[in-house]
XYZ file of C-alpha atoms in Angstrom:
737
model
C -89.830 -194.032 -188.402
C -86.965 -194.084 -190.850
C -84.040 -191.875 -189.959
C -84.289 -189.804 -193.171
C -87.993 -189.093 -192.507
C -87.211 -188.096 -188.951
C -84.438 -185.742 -189.999
C -86.795 -184.019 -192.437
C -89.467 -183.655 -189.770
C -86.992 -182.571 -187.124
C -85.470 -180.087 -189.561
C -88.904 -178.516 -189.981
C -89.259 -178.206 -186.211
C -85.808 -176.634 -185.912
C -86.743 -174.234 -188.670
C -89.719 -173.042 -186.643
C -87.532 -172.709 -183.549
C -85.010 -170.692 -185.544
C -87.785 -168.397 -186.692
C -88.811 -167.843 -183.080
C -85.213 -167.064 -182.130
C -84.615 -164.572 -184.944
C -87.923 -162.813 -184.358
C -89.305 -163.590 -187.825
C -92.540 -164.946 -186.388
C -92.816 -162.098 -183.922
C -92.423 -159.258 -186.423
C -93.145 -159.442 -190.130
C -95.175 -162.660 -190.097
C -97.286 -161.557 -187.148
C -97.885 -158.166 -188.759
C -99.415 -159.764 -191.846
C -101.418 -162.155 -189.674
C -102.845 -159.199 -187.768
C -103.867 -157.494 -191.040
C -105.590 -160.634 -192.245
C -107.884 -161.047 -189.233
C -110.072 -158.650 -187.288
C -110.285 -160.812 -184.156
C -107.743 -163.043 -182.433
C -107.410 -166.476 -183.952
C -107.949 -169.477 -181.692
C -105.876 -172.613 -182.227
C -106.048 -175.946 -180.417
C -104.243 -179.278 -180.443
C -106.119 -182.045 -178.620
C -104.493 -185.412 -177.867
C -106.306 -188.446 -176.460
C -105.146 -192.070 -176.363
C -107.292 -195.013 -175.278
C -105.643 -197.838 -177.208
C -101.983 -198.457 -176.377
C -100.591 -201.459 -178.313
C -98.120 -202.335 -175.569
C -100.091 -201.330 -172.442
C -103.605 -201.885 -171.032
C -106.170 -199.654 -172.697
C -107.830 -196.609 -171.159
C -111.536 -195.807 -171.597
C -112.135 -192.063 -171.342
C -109.439 -190.232 -173.296
C -111.309 -189.984 -176.609
C -114.347 -188.605 -174.786
C -112.059 -186.018 -173.186
C -111.030 -184.813 -176.643
C -114.673 -184.588 -177.663
C -115.571 -182.722 -174.454
C -112.841 -180.170 -175.110
C -113.642 -179.806 -178.801
C -117.354 -179.111 -178.263
C -116.549 -176.641 -175.474
C -113.926 -174.754 -177.494
C -116.098 -174.476 -180.596
C -119.421 -173.551 -179.040
C -118.485 -171.765 -175.798
C -115.209 -170.122 -176.768
C -115.616 -169.570 -180.501
C -112.862 -171.798 -181.927
C -113.340 -172.645 -185.609
C -113.447 -176.417 -186.229
C -110.726 -176.036 -188.887
C -108.399 -174.528 -186.263
C -108.644 -177.564 -183.977
C -106.446 -180.601 -184.646
C -107.314 -183.812 -182.796
C -104.774 -186.641 -182.548
C -106.304 -189.811 -181.132
C -105.111 -193.390 -180.607
C -102.768 -194.541 -183.418
C -102.423 -190.976 -184.748
C -100.975 -189.723 -181.465
C -97.334 -190.733 -181.961
C -94.534 -188.667 -180.497
C -93.558 -187.395 -183.945
C -97.157 -186.465 -184.820
C -97.745 -184.649 -181.546
C -94.545 -182.603 -181.730
C -94.867 -181.857 -185.452
C -98.496 -180.753 -185.079
C -97.522 -178.597 -182.113
C -94.893 -176.677 -184.039
C -96.623 -176.583 -187.419
C -100.174 -175.884 -186.236
C -99.584 -173.881 -183.062
C -96.132 -172.279 -183.002
C -95.948 -171.481 -186.711
C -99.476 -170.041 -186.975
C -100.071 -168.261 -183.659
C -99.915 -164.469 -183.535
C -99.176 -162.284 -180.505
C -102.841 -161.905 -179.477
C -104.053 -165.347 -180.514
C -105.408 -168.006 -178.160
C -103.742 -171.420 -177.988
C -105.006 -174.534 -176.176
C -103.143 -177.838 -175.818
C -104.908 -180.811 -174.237
C -103.501 -184.242 -173.365
C -105.407 -187.252 -172.022
C -103.502 -190.511 -171.742
C -100.886 -192.275 -169.708
C -98.120 -190.511 -167.864
C -95.021 -192.116 -166.364
C -91.559 -191.473 -164.973
C -88.380 -191.928 -166.981
C -84.731 -191.793 -165.997
C -82.366 -189.525 -167.914
C -79.173 -191.435 -168.617
C -76.767 -188.512 -168.248
C -78.308 -187.062 -165.074
C -79.478 -190.278 -163.390
C -82.655 -188.446 -162.394
C -86.298 -189.259 -162.964
C -88.700 -186.895 -164.681
C -92.404 -186.786 -165.447
C -93.299 -187.730 -169.002
C -96.308 -188.114 -171.291
C -96.653 -191.494 -173.013
C -97.528 -191.284 -176.748
C -99.137 -194.260 -178.457
C -95.730 -195.458 -179.790
C -94.311 -195.727 -176.291
C -91.369 -197.928 -177.339
C -89.078 -196.941 -180.225
C -88.612 -200.171 -182.248
C -86.221 -198.645 -184.793
C -83.736 -197.314 -182.272
C -84.005 -200.429 -180.139
C -83.241 -202.531 -183.220
C -80.222 -200.432 -184.060
C -79.018 -200.430 -180.444
C -79.841 -204.075 -179.692
C -76.485 -204.618 -178.041
C -77.422 -202.436 -175.096
C -79.705 -203.653 -172.357
C -81.660 -200.419 -171.982
C -85.003 -200.026 -173.728
C -85.477 -196.760 -175.660
C -88.837 -195.079 -175.028
C -90.665 -192.435 -177.055
C -91.904 -190.432 -174.077
C -92.366 -186.644 -174.157
C -90.846 -185.104 -171.048
C -93.073 -182.726 -169.115
C -90.137 -180.323 -169.096
C -89.928 -180.519 -172.903
C -93.647 -179.825 -173.195
C -93.329 -176.744 -171.005
C -90.536 -175.462 -173.237
C -92.700 -176.126 -176.291
C -95.517 -174.120 -174.716
C -93.140 -171.265 -173.943
C -92.027 -171.211 -177.556
C -95.496 -170.002 -178.552
C -95.498 -166.321 -179.620
C -98.645 -165.384 -177.657
C -99.639 -164.646 -174.082
C -102.954 -166.561 -174.239
C -101.643 -170.101 -173.659
C -103.544 -172.842 -171.831
C -102.540 -176.483 -171.457
C -104.707 -179.165 -169.841
C -102.958 -182.364 -168.716
C -105.341 -185.118 -167.622
C -102.676 -187.615 -166.626
C -100.491 -188.645 -163.687
C -97.033 -190.130 -163.278
C -96.882 -192.586 -160.377
C -98.586 -195.950 -159.928
C -99.574 -197.164 -156.451
C -97.569 -199.974 -154.877
C -100.808 -201.444 -153.530
C -104.431 -200.484 -153.902
C -107.793 -200.900 -152.239
C -110.892 -201.740 -154.299
C -111.567 -199.181 -157.039
C -113.612 -198.946 -160.216
C -111.804 -195.850 -161.431
C -109.124 -196.216 -164.101
C -105.641 -194.871 -163.377
C -103.827 -192.812 -166.010
C -100.291 -193.740 -165.057
C -97.836 -196.435 -166.125
C -95.059 -197.864 -163.963
C -91.619 -196.504 -164.674
C -90.111 -198.668 -167.439
C -87.186 -200.619 -166.091
C -83.831 -200.203 -167.811
C -85.215 -197.527 -170.162
C -83.691 -194.397 -171.607
C -85.226 -191.528 -173.520
C -85.108 -191.339 -177.297
C -82.115 -189.453 -178.704
C -84.441 -187.325 -180.835
C -86.392 -186.234 -177.777
C -83.220 -185.267 -175.943
C -82.017 -183.290 -178.959
C -85.346 -181.454 -179.205
C -85.166 -180.517 -175.549
C -81.617 -179.239 -176.030
C -82.678 -177.067 -178.971
C -85.630 -175.687 -177.033
C -83.465 -174.835 -174.043
C -81.179 -172.830 -176.322
C -83.965 -170.996 -178.142
C -86.837 -170.484 -175.691
C -87.084 -168.055 -172.801
C -88.042 -169.736 -169.511
C -89.795 -166.521 -168.409
C -92.821 -166.920 -170.688
C -96.033 -167.111 -168.632
C -98.206 -170.146 -169.397
C -101.306 -171.628 -167.784
C -100.974 -175.386 -167.238
C -103.981 -177.036 -165.578
C -103.129 -180.465 -164.147
C -105.347 -183.311 -162.994
C -103.328 -183.774 -159.794
C -101.693 -181.481 -157.255
C -99.223 -183.831 -155.545
C -96.589 -186.153 -157.054
C -98.249 -189.403 -156.062
C -101.868 -188.441 -156.667
C -103.613 -190.429 -159.390
C -105.525 -189.021 -162.365
C -108.696 -191.078 -162.562
C -111.208 -191.899 -165.274
C -114.682 -193.308 -164.744
C -117.507 -195.119 -166.471
C -120.378 -192.641 -166.168
C -123.922 -192.726 -167.537
C -123.456 -194.011 -171.082
C -119.899 -192.746 -171.545
C -116.460 -192.756 -169.927
C -114.269 -189.728 -169.275
C -111.409 -188.384 -167.213
C -112.842 -186.929 -164.014
C -110.702 -183.813 -164.311
C -111.600 -183.115 -167.941
C -115.296 -183.707 -167.380
C -115.468 -181.538 -164.257
C -113.408 -178.776 -165.915
C -115.314 -178.623 -169.195
C -118.690 -178.924 -167.463
C -117.908 -175.960 -165.232
C -116.581 -173.843 -168.106
C -119.864 -174.261 -170.002
C -121.586 -172.415 -167.164
C -118.815 -170.106 -165.891
C -119.105 -166.333 -166.162
C -116.402 -164.035 -167.606
C -115.422 -162.899 -164.103
C -114.356 -166.408 -163.073
C -110.715 -166.698 -162.066
C -108.595 -169.803 -162.564
C -108.524 -170.136 -158.794
C -112.316 -170.170 -158.475
C -112.623 -172.499 -161.461
C -110.265 -175.101 -159.981
C -111.953 -174.807 -156.594
C -115.267 -175.783 -158.214
C -113.604 -178.543 -160.229
C -111.974 -179.989 -157.096
C -115.362 -180.266 -155.397
C -116.899 -181.957 -158.437
C -114.088 -184.522 -158.643
C -114.604 -185.407 -154.984
C -118.329 -185.966 -155.527
C -117.600 -188.137 -158.563
C -115.724 -190.516 -156.279
C -112.028 -189.649 -156.606
C -111.634 -188.416 -153.059
C -107.832 -188.196 -153.130
C -107.443 -186.361 -156.447
C -107.203 -182.585 -156.543
C -106.397 -180.469 -159.607
C -103.624 -177.903 -159.656
C -102.184 -174.987 -161.564
C -98.588 -175.788 -162.494
C -95.803 -173.190 -162.238
C -97.691 -170.758 -160.003
C -95.352 -170.442 -157.049
C -96.224 -166.791 -156.381
C -99.977 -167.406 -156.752
C -100.243 -164.842 -159.563
C -101.547 -166.939 -162.464
C -104.390 -168.373 -160.383
C -105.967 -164.922 -160.100
C -106.145 -164.460 -163.856
C -109.640 -164.407 -165.320
C -110.688 -167.241 -167.602
C -111.722 -164.432 -169.972
C -108.089 -163.389 -170.310
C -106.833 -166.767 -171.483
C -109.736 -168.234 -173.480
C -111.654 -165.113 -174.611
C -115.192 -166.567 -174.491
C -117.550 -165.154 -177.113
C -120.864 -166.606 -175.962
C -123.119 -166.770 -172.949
C -123.051 -169.607 -170.423
C -125.165 -172.655 -171.250
C -125.834 -176.321 -170.528
C -125.316 -177.451 -174.097
C -125.581 -176.778 -177.819
C -127.580 -177.843 -180.878
C -125.405 -180.141 -182.989
C -127.830 -181.254 -185.701
C -131.381 -181.681 -186.993
C -133.359 -184.753 -188.057
C -136.825 -185.554 -189.453
C -137.050 -182.349 -191.521
C -136.271 -180.196 -188.504
C -138.732 -181.883 -186.142
C -135.994 -183.516 -184.051
C -133.158 -181.483 -182.571
C -129.844 -183.129 -181.668
C -128.166 -181.807 -178.533
C -124.792 -181.964 -176.784
C -125.278 -181.614 -173.001
C -121.700 -181.176 -171.773
C -122.719 -178.378 -169.377
C -124.795 -180.538 -167.043
C -123.205 -181.939 -163.853
C -122.542 -185.681 -164.177
C -124.857 -186.653 -161.315
C -127.695 -184.653 -162.915
C -127.041 -185.868 -166.469
C -127.469 -189.505 -165.408
C -131.085 -188.885 -164.368
C -132.008 -186.086 -166.754
C -135.499 -187.250 -167.607
C -137.763 -187.174 -170.638
C -139.675 -183.861 -170.938
C -136.873 -181.849 -169.334
C -136.911 -178.493 -171.099
C -134.205 -176.243 -172.474
C -134.487 -172.826 -174.075
C -132.583 -171.971 -177.253
C -130.453 -168.860 -176.798
C -131.447 -166.392 -179.539
C -131.197 -162.678 -180.293
C -134.977 -162.440 -180.627
C -137.600 -161.725 -177.986
C -139.445 -165.023 -178.425
C -137.795 -168.106 -176.940
C -137.707 -171.498 -178.626
C -138.245 -174.187 -176.009
C -137.100 -177.763 -176.535
C -138.500 -180.825 -174.781
C -136.143 -183.755 -174.198
C -137.241 -187.036 -175.798
C -134.211 -189.310 -175.249
C -130.591 -189.249 -174.087
C -127.579 -191.432 -174.827
C -124.449 -190.440 -172.927
C -123.705 -186.772 -173.575
C -126.048 -186.505 -176.554
C -129.819 -186.145 -176.601
C -132.774 -185.730 -178.912
C -135.464 -183.109 -178.349
C -138.513 -181.624 -180.017
C -139.765 -178.053 -180.188
C -142.371 -177.626 -177.458
C -143.080 -173.867 -177.491
C -145.696 -172.629 -180.002
C -144.836 -169.511 -181.993
C -147.208 -166.582 -181.524
C -147.265 -165.322 -185.092
C -146.204 -166.761 -188.486
C -143.791 -163.940 -189.268
C -141.828 -164.677 -186.094
C -141.584 -168.416 -186.638
C -137.956 -169.489 -186.423
C -136.301 -172.868 -186.411
C -133.434 -173.851 -184.143
C -130.043 -173.643 -185.820
C -126.975 -175.840 -185.439
C -124.523 -174.111 -183.114
C -127.150 -172.316 -180.999
C -126.684 -172.746 -177.271
C -129.374 -174.161 -174.983
C -130.097 -173.306 -171.355
C -131.997 -175.401 -168.844
C -135.485 -174.229 -167.873
C -137.190 -177.345 -166.438
C -135.501 -180.371 -164.871
C -137.365 -183.679 -164.751
C -136.024 -186.252 -162.272
C -137.518 -189.758 -161.899
C -138.889 -190.673 -158.476
C -137.621 -194.266 -158.497
C -133.898 -193.570 -158.141
C -131.779 -196.212 -156.447
C -128.209 -196.588 -155.214
C -125.892 -198.845 -157.221
C -123.183 -200.809 -155.402
C -120.407 -202.428 -157.457
C -119.013 -205.739 -156.184
C -115.237 -205.676 -156.420
C -112.640 -208.401 -155.906
C -115.045 -211.048 -154.605
C -115.004 -214.741 -155.355
C -117.947 -216.176 -157.275
C -119.741 -217.538 -154.203
C -119.203 -214.211 -152.419
C -120.701 -212.308 -155.370
C -123.751 -214.589 -155.355
C -124.298 -214.058 -151.625
C -123.729 -210.301 -151.868
C -126.091 -209.962 -154.835
C -128.899 -211.781 -153.028
C -128.299 -209.777 -149.835
C -128.331 -206.369 -151.537
C -131.497 -207.383 -153.416
C -133.338 -207.335 -150.072
C -132.298 -203.726 -149.353
C -134.842 -201.180 -150.567
C -133.695 -198.847 -153.365
C -130.305 -200.590 -153.681
C -129.012 -202.684 -156.594
C -125.664 -204.392 -157.173
C -123.487 -204.859 -160.278
C -120.058 -206.298 -161.009
C -117.399 -203.570 -160.786
C -116.397 -202.183 -164.159
C -119.444 -203.446 -166.051
C -121.802 -200.576 -165.243
C -121.675 -197.151 -163.627
C -121.930 -197.368 -159.833
C -122.106 -195.108 -156.791
C -119.988 -197.085 -154.315
C -117.928 -200.261 -154.065
C -118.409 -203.248 -151.789
C -115.334 -205.385 -151.263
C -112.701 -206.804 -148.962
C -110.398 -204.741 -146.805
C -106.672 -205.431 -147.240
C -105.655 -208.473 -145.269
C -103.742 -207.935 -142.053
C -100.778 -210.254 -141.515
C -100.975 -212.832 -138.751
C -98.357 -211.774 -136.196
C -97.681 -215.318 -135.046
C -97.399 -216.618 -138.631
C -97.004 -213.877 -141.304
C -97.659 -216.404 -144.079
C -101.248 -216.845 -142.870
C -103.694 -214.062 -143.690
C -106.452 -212.915 -141.353
C -110.116 -213.808 -142.052
C -111.818 -211.564 -144.612
C -113.378 -208.274 -143.597
C -115.817 -206.389 -145.814
C -116.550 -202.711 -146.171
C -118.051 -199.994 -148.361
C -115.713 -197.807 -150.415
C -115.902 -194.692 -152.539
C -115.194 -195.250 -156.240
C -111.711 -193.890 -155.607
C -110.991 -196.611 -152.984
C -111.484 -194.614 -149.765
C -113.189 -196.648 -147.038
C -116.491 -195.071 -145.967
C -116.135 -194.445 -142.191
C -117.727 -197.012 -139.878
C -118.556 -199.489 -142.670
C -115.794 -202.046 -142.028
C -116.976 -205.214 -140.326
C -115.472 -207.782 -138.024
C -113.005 -210.398 -139.267
C -114.753 -213.522 -140.463
C -118.087 -211.776 -141.042
C -120.284 -213.451 -143.677
C -120.893 -211.524 -146.907
C -124.684 -211.559 -146.424
C -124.360 -210.241 -142.890
C -122.031 -207.477 -144.086
C -124.403 -206.367 -146.839
C -127.393 -206.296 -144.505
C -125.378 -204.471 -141.837
C -124.764 -201.653 -144.317
C -128.459 -200.947 -144.993
C -128.752 -197.792 -142.801
C -125.591 -196.317 -144.323
C -126.792 -197.106 -147.840
C -130.087 -195.305 -147.183
C -128.139 -192.269 -145.975
C -125.923 -192.263 -149.069
C -128.984 -192.562 -151.299
C -130.506 -189.532 -149.568
C -127.348 -187.544 -150.355
C -127.515 -188.743 -153.962
C -131.052 -187.348 -154.198
C -130.277 -183.935 -152.805
C -127.201 -183.623 -155.051
C -129.603 -183.883 -158.011
C -130.926 -180.437 -157.067
C -127.544 -178.751 -157.784
C -128.192 -175.915 -160.280
C -125.800 -173.039 -159.614
C -125.349 -172.657 -163.371
C -128.990 -172.681 -164.450
C -131.041 -171.221 -161.591
C -132.827 -167.912 -162.181
C -132.963 -167.149 -158.454
C -130.293 -164.687 -157.396
C -128.490 -166.305 -154.454
C -124.990 -165.931 -153.028
C -123.698 -168.028 -150.125
C -120.332 -168.126 -148.342
C -118.926 -170.747 -145.983
C -117.155 -168.891 -143.175
C -114.819 -169.995 -140.409
C -115.770 -168.288 -137.157
C -112.647 -166.806 -135.602
C -111.837 -164.744 -132.540
C -112.330 -161.450 -134.365
C -114.132 -161.701 -137.718
C -115.357 -164.657 -139.791
C -113.001 -165.808 -142.571
C -114.497 -166.762 -145.937
C -113.478 -170.224 -147.201
C -115.811 -171.051 -150.099
C -118.300 -168.926 -152.010
C -121.005 -170.183 -154.328
C -123.594 -168.201 -156.256
C -126.112 -168.629 -159.011
C -124.424 -167.576 -162.237
C -127.250 -166.876 -164.668
C -128.709 -164.069 -162.573
C -125.541 -161.985 -162.572
C -125.820 -158.620 -164.274
C -123.167 -157.355 -166.666
C -121.773 -155.088 -163.935
C -121.679 -157.930 -161.420
C -120.027 -160.391 -163.794
C -117.314 -157.906 -164.703
C -116.320 -157.411 -161.073
C -113.519 -159.476 -159.670
C -114.940 -162.693 -158.288
C -114.309 -164.159 -154.852
C -110.909 -165.852 -154.698
C -110.418 -168.845 -152.416
C -107.140 -169.031 -150.550
C -105.953 -171.998 -152.619
C -106.906 -173.756 -155.823
C -107.198 -176.964 -153.863
C -110.217 -178.119 -151.895
C -110.843 -175.979 -148.812
C -109.773 -177.540 -145.513
C -111.458 -177.158 -142.121
C -109.907 -178.403 -138.893
C -111.786 -180.672 -136.505
C -113.308 -178.528 -133.780
C -113.659 -175.431 -135.955
C -116.853 -173.407 -135.815
C -118.480 -172.616 -139.158
C -121.441 -170.696 -140.514
C -122.985 -169.840 -143.867
C -123.622 -166.241 -144.901
C -126.538 -166.224 -147.333
C -127.594 -163.262 -149.493
C -130.886 -163.103 -151.396
C -130.225 -160.902 -154.434
C -133.488 -161.835 -156.166
C -136.751 -159.886 -156.078
C -138.670 -162.568 -154.137
C -138.521 -164.046 -150.654
C -136.796 -167.440 -150.591
C -137.014 -170.353 -148.175
C -133.957 -172.373 -147.132
C -133.161 -175.983 -146.251
C -129.667 -177.119 -145.240
C -128.721 -180.789 -145.621
C -125.256 -182.278 -145.232
C -123.075 -185.357 -145.058
C -120.436 -184.882 -142.392
C -117.005 -186.495 -142.557
C -118.283 -189.728 -140.965
C -120.824 -189.944 -143.814
C -123.681 -189.319 -141.386
C -126.602 -187.211 -142.618
C -127.146 -184.016 -140.659
C -129.424 -181.024 -141.166
C -130.108 -177.563 -139.896
C -133.221 -177.840 -137.726
C -134.860 -174.384 -137.615
C -136.314 -174.553 -134.100
C -138.171 -171.487 -132.810
C -140.156 -170.741 -129.680
C -143.879 -170.749 -130.365
C -145.761 -167.480 -129.806
C -148.689 -168.810 -127.764
C -149.745 -166.457 -125.011
C -149.602 -168.740 -121.956
C -146.064 -169.636 -120.807
C -147.140 -173.202 -120.031
C -148.011 -173.681 -123.706
C -144.749 -172.311 -125.091
C -142.857 -175.092 -126.882
C -140.276 -175.252 -129.666
C -141.573 -175.663 -133.216
C -139.913 -176.096 -136.609
C -140.418 -173.047 -138.789
C -139.228 -172.158 -142.308
C -136.123 -170.017 -142.687
C -137.230 -167.092 -144.872
C -134.799 -164.640 -146.490
C -136.354 -161.435 -147.835
C -135.202 -159.762 -151.078
C -131.919 -157.963 -150.461
C -131.490 -159.550 -147.009
C -128.289 -161.228 -145.811
C -128.596 -163.907 -143.149
C -126.034 -165.989 -141.229
C -126.996 -169.549 -140.384
C -127.321 -171.312 -138.082
C -128.701 -168.540 -135.890
C -127.538 -169.634 -132.471
C -126.143 -168.310 -129.237
C -122.630 -168.911 -127.928
C -122.018 -172.529 -127.054
C -124.388 -173.921 -129.674
C -122.522 -173.092 -132.902
C -121.950 -175.490 -135.821
C -118.804 -177.332 -134.717
C -117.018 -179.509 -137.285
C -116.636 -183.083 -136.032
C -114.133 -185.784 -137.008
C -112.919 -188.029 -138.530
C -110.628 -186.447 -141.099
C -112.396 -186.991 -144.389
C -114.646 -185.302 -146.932
C -117.673 -183.265 -145.855
C -120.362 -181.735 -148.058
C -123.314 -179.424 -147.532
C -126.230 -178.609 -149.836
C -128.001 -175.255 -149.425
C -131.400 -175.581 -151.132
C -133.588 -172.532 -151.778
C -137.222 -172.383 -152.910
C -139.801 -169.707 -153.657
C -142.341 -171.684 -151.581
C -142.217 -173.041 -148.018
C -140.642 -176.445 -147.307
C -143.893 -177.745 -145.835
C -143.382 -181.481 -146.365
C -139.684 -181.285 -145.471
C -140.444 -179.760 -142.066
C -143.170 -182.349 -141.519
C -140.623 -185.117 -142.189
C -138.199 -183.567 -139.715
C -140.968 -183.285 -137.134
C -142.166 -186.863 -137.674
C -138.794 -188.333 -136.715
C -139.140 -187.004 -133.146
C -135.738 -185.346 -132.985
C -134.723 -183.646 -129.721
C -136.257 -180.174 -129.607
C -134.482 -176.897 -128.929
C -135.300 -173.200 -128.726
C -133.074 -172.066 -131.593
C -131.318 -173.394 -134.705
C -129.487 -176.689 -134.186
C -127.325 -178.922 -136.374
C -128.653 -182.416 -135.647
C -128.327 -185.919 -137.138
C -131.086 -186.996 -139.506
C -132.879 -190.083 -138.245
C -134.830 -190.454 -141.516
C -132.557 -188.941 -144.207
C -134.174 -190.650 -147.224
C -137.670 -189.500 -146.275
C -136.400 -185.939 -145.770
C -134.593 -185.897 -149.125
C -137.711 -187.129 -150.908
C -139.799 -184.503 -149.117
C -137.407 -181.747 -150.211
C -137.735 -182.818 -153.849
C -141.520 -182.907 -153.480
C -141.523 -179.386 -152.019
C -139.451 -178.117 -154.964
C -141.843 -179.920 -157.314
C -144.819 -178.237 -155.634
C -143.133 -174.821 -155.788
C -142.620 -175.205 -159.534
C -146.293 -176.098 -160.113
C -145.894 -177.023 -163.796
C -149.041 -178.679 -165.103
C -148.492 -179.205 -168.847
C -145.963 -182.061 -168.732
C -147.751 -184.924 -170.548
C -148.296 -186.962 -167.393
C -144.655 -186.679 -166.308
C -145.548 -185.399 -162.825
C -146.979 -188.739 -161.701
C -143.654 -190.582 -161.778
C -141.156 -187.702 -161.711
C -140.213 -184.549 -159.878
C -140.590 -181.522 -162.180
C -138.458 -178.533 -161.146
C -138.557 -175.048 -162.675
C -135.268 -173.092 -162.566
C -137.243 -169.930 -161.762
C -138.371 -171.413 -158.459
C -135.331 -173.118 -156.931
C -131.598 -172.804 -156.424
C -129.212 -175.334 -154.915
C -125.570 -174.688 -154.035
C -123.015 -177.345 -153.091
C -120.136 -176.876 -150.640
C -117.439 -179.556 -150.410
C -114.465 -179.348 -148.051
C -111.881 -181.585 -146.416
C -111.967 -182.055 -142.652
C -108.401 -182.216 -141.310
């Protein structure tokens, strides 16, 4: 940028800052703004950069902008004209800062809502005067060619980064209390890495680089004009300095894991949701998406005050919760175009044809849509519900929200393993070996979405001769490069042998993939609340609470929600005793199944053993019997005596539990448990699953039978058809330490 152009632009920014300092924007201007509008205005600036001319490209940042834009417009009532999106070549440092001051600072009133989003690279940069390193956002014009040309005598390279500290000052310059920033980036790059198929949003610190003089001058002006006391909500993709913000190739699209998990949850969140609860949910979702070492955080919340603010207070939602929205019509209104940003990623991937969604309307009659096709986050549907009378016939309208009513899941789901870092002959051998494993397929890492990675472990140095590496060892990894426990083989093991050795573990992981597809806390019409509790010496301590959201009454949703102790993932120490407190707040009895993956990635389940009631003592033997929870009843599980509680086992890693509820008995599920000949007991026991895949399939069949939907155009023969009125499924994810 020419110096004259910059001075004009910078002068405009300083003019806005001067207005903030003198109070012009906070008095007369705001008064006239308030007269001109009856409701608070909502302004947003969204920045996403995939294509960096001087650095490797990213893949999910433009999708992040789209995810945020659709959410803000349709869930939180932002007008499209009040949202500015700067993507790729448009997202220069000058454009970002000018748009911030002109669009946000200059226009915002005291009660307005402001959102700033950034998806792209982050890095560290050294300040020349202080000799310290600071976090910085990397605009698309990361290097300043003009200044470097003028200062070509010096060795240092001048960069166009935006300091995180400068951004915080910019946010504090806003004349409103409703300020939210979302930063899906990170600042450190790993010195070495294990296999991973997740992109990293961080660039190495540029050597011999200094910050642009304009950026330093802007920071100086902000420091002189802006109060550091202004409260702002800054949601970050990472919670520790060296954590990595990841992005992933999902089903037909790529996105930042943090942005996807955050926006997906906010589609379904109730007004009573606090920031703390929101980030707790998001942390669990990120773990299940494969980034096991990434946890989101709330910046600048040392006294833990901001985290207890309600999402209502900062974003002012003006619509009900939903799974998506109508974005268009085709074929003279016969085909409805949908955006499905409210569905969990693992569900969206297998959201089948004939899944049904209801259009949210003010009228008594519901318009039901039947899914016909899906591509990424978008789908096409047709009206499936007949209207009862001509005068009440209505057509779906663009902008109307849609809520899930029937979920169709294909029966032939498999596990996909990505081959990472292998030589050609190794890939050939691995591909042929995995082809012999039932329900497992393999792909080359990065080419298609996958569930896990298969690759080499880092080589150990030969102690006698450090220049000679040890023979290769193979293992199974999460997408975020964490080795799955007990999957590493012996040194020198053949690739085919390694792949075949992993078959039992792969079947277990596929079982977990199936039961995760039942997750429906946002759409279920069964009223269920469940709390994970740590059993202590005196009273149990609540760690995580999950509940179905759509069944909450107005009074319930306005009450203060459960607050976890931290915004991070809950932690449970090895050896701790845990239980789940389950409350049935629906008007029907519900039946419960509990399935889990412990920290060793072994499938376990709650076996509901009971003594039989036969009259003769010699005939009394333990049997498996459904756990039934009556309307209004609260139950703690497992129901055991002292010495037989649920004790958390090692190693230190991720653990997850799925609580699955149905309006009908789990007949086939109990039969599958019985068929495996597990050791019997006289009361509830947490036991390993010998046949996890068969049990998971039986659970889905039981939910299908409970739904009993007949008019599905033959879908039931090759799919599970689940009605949200007949099942609820809540996920609990925690870190074993």
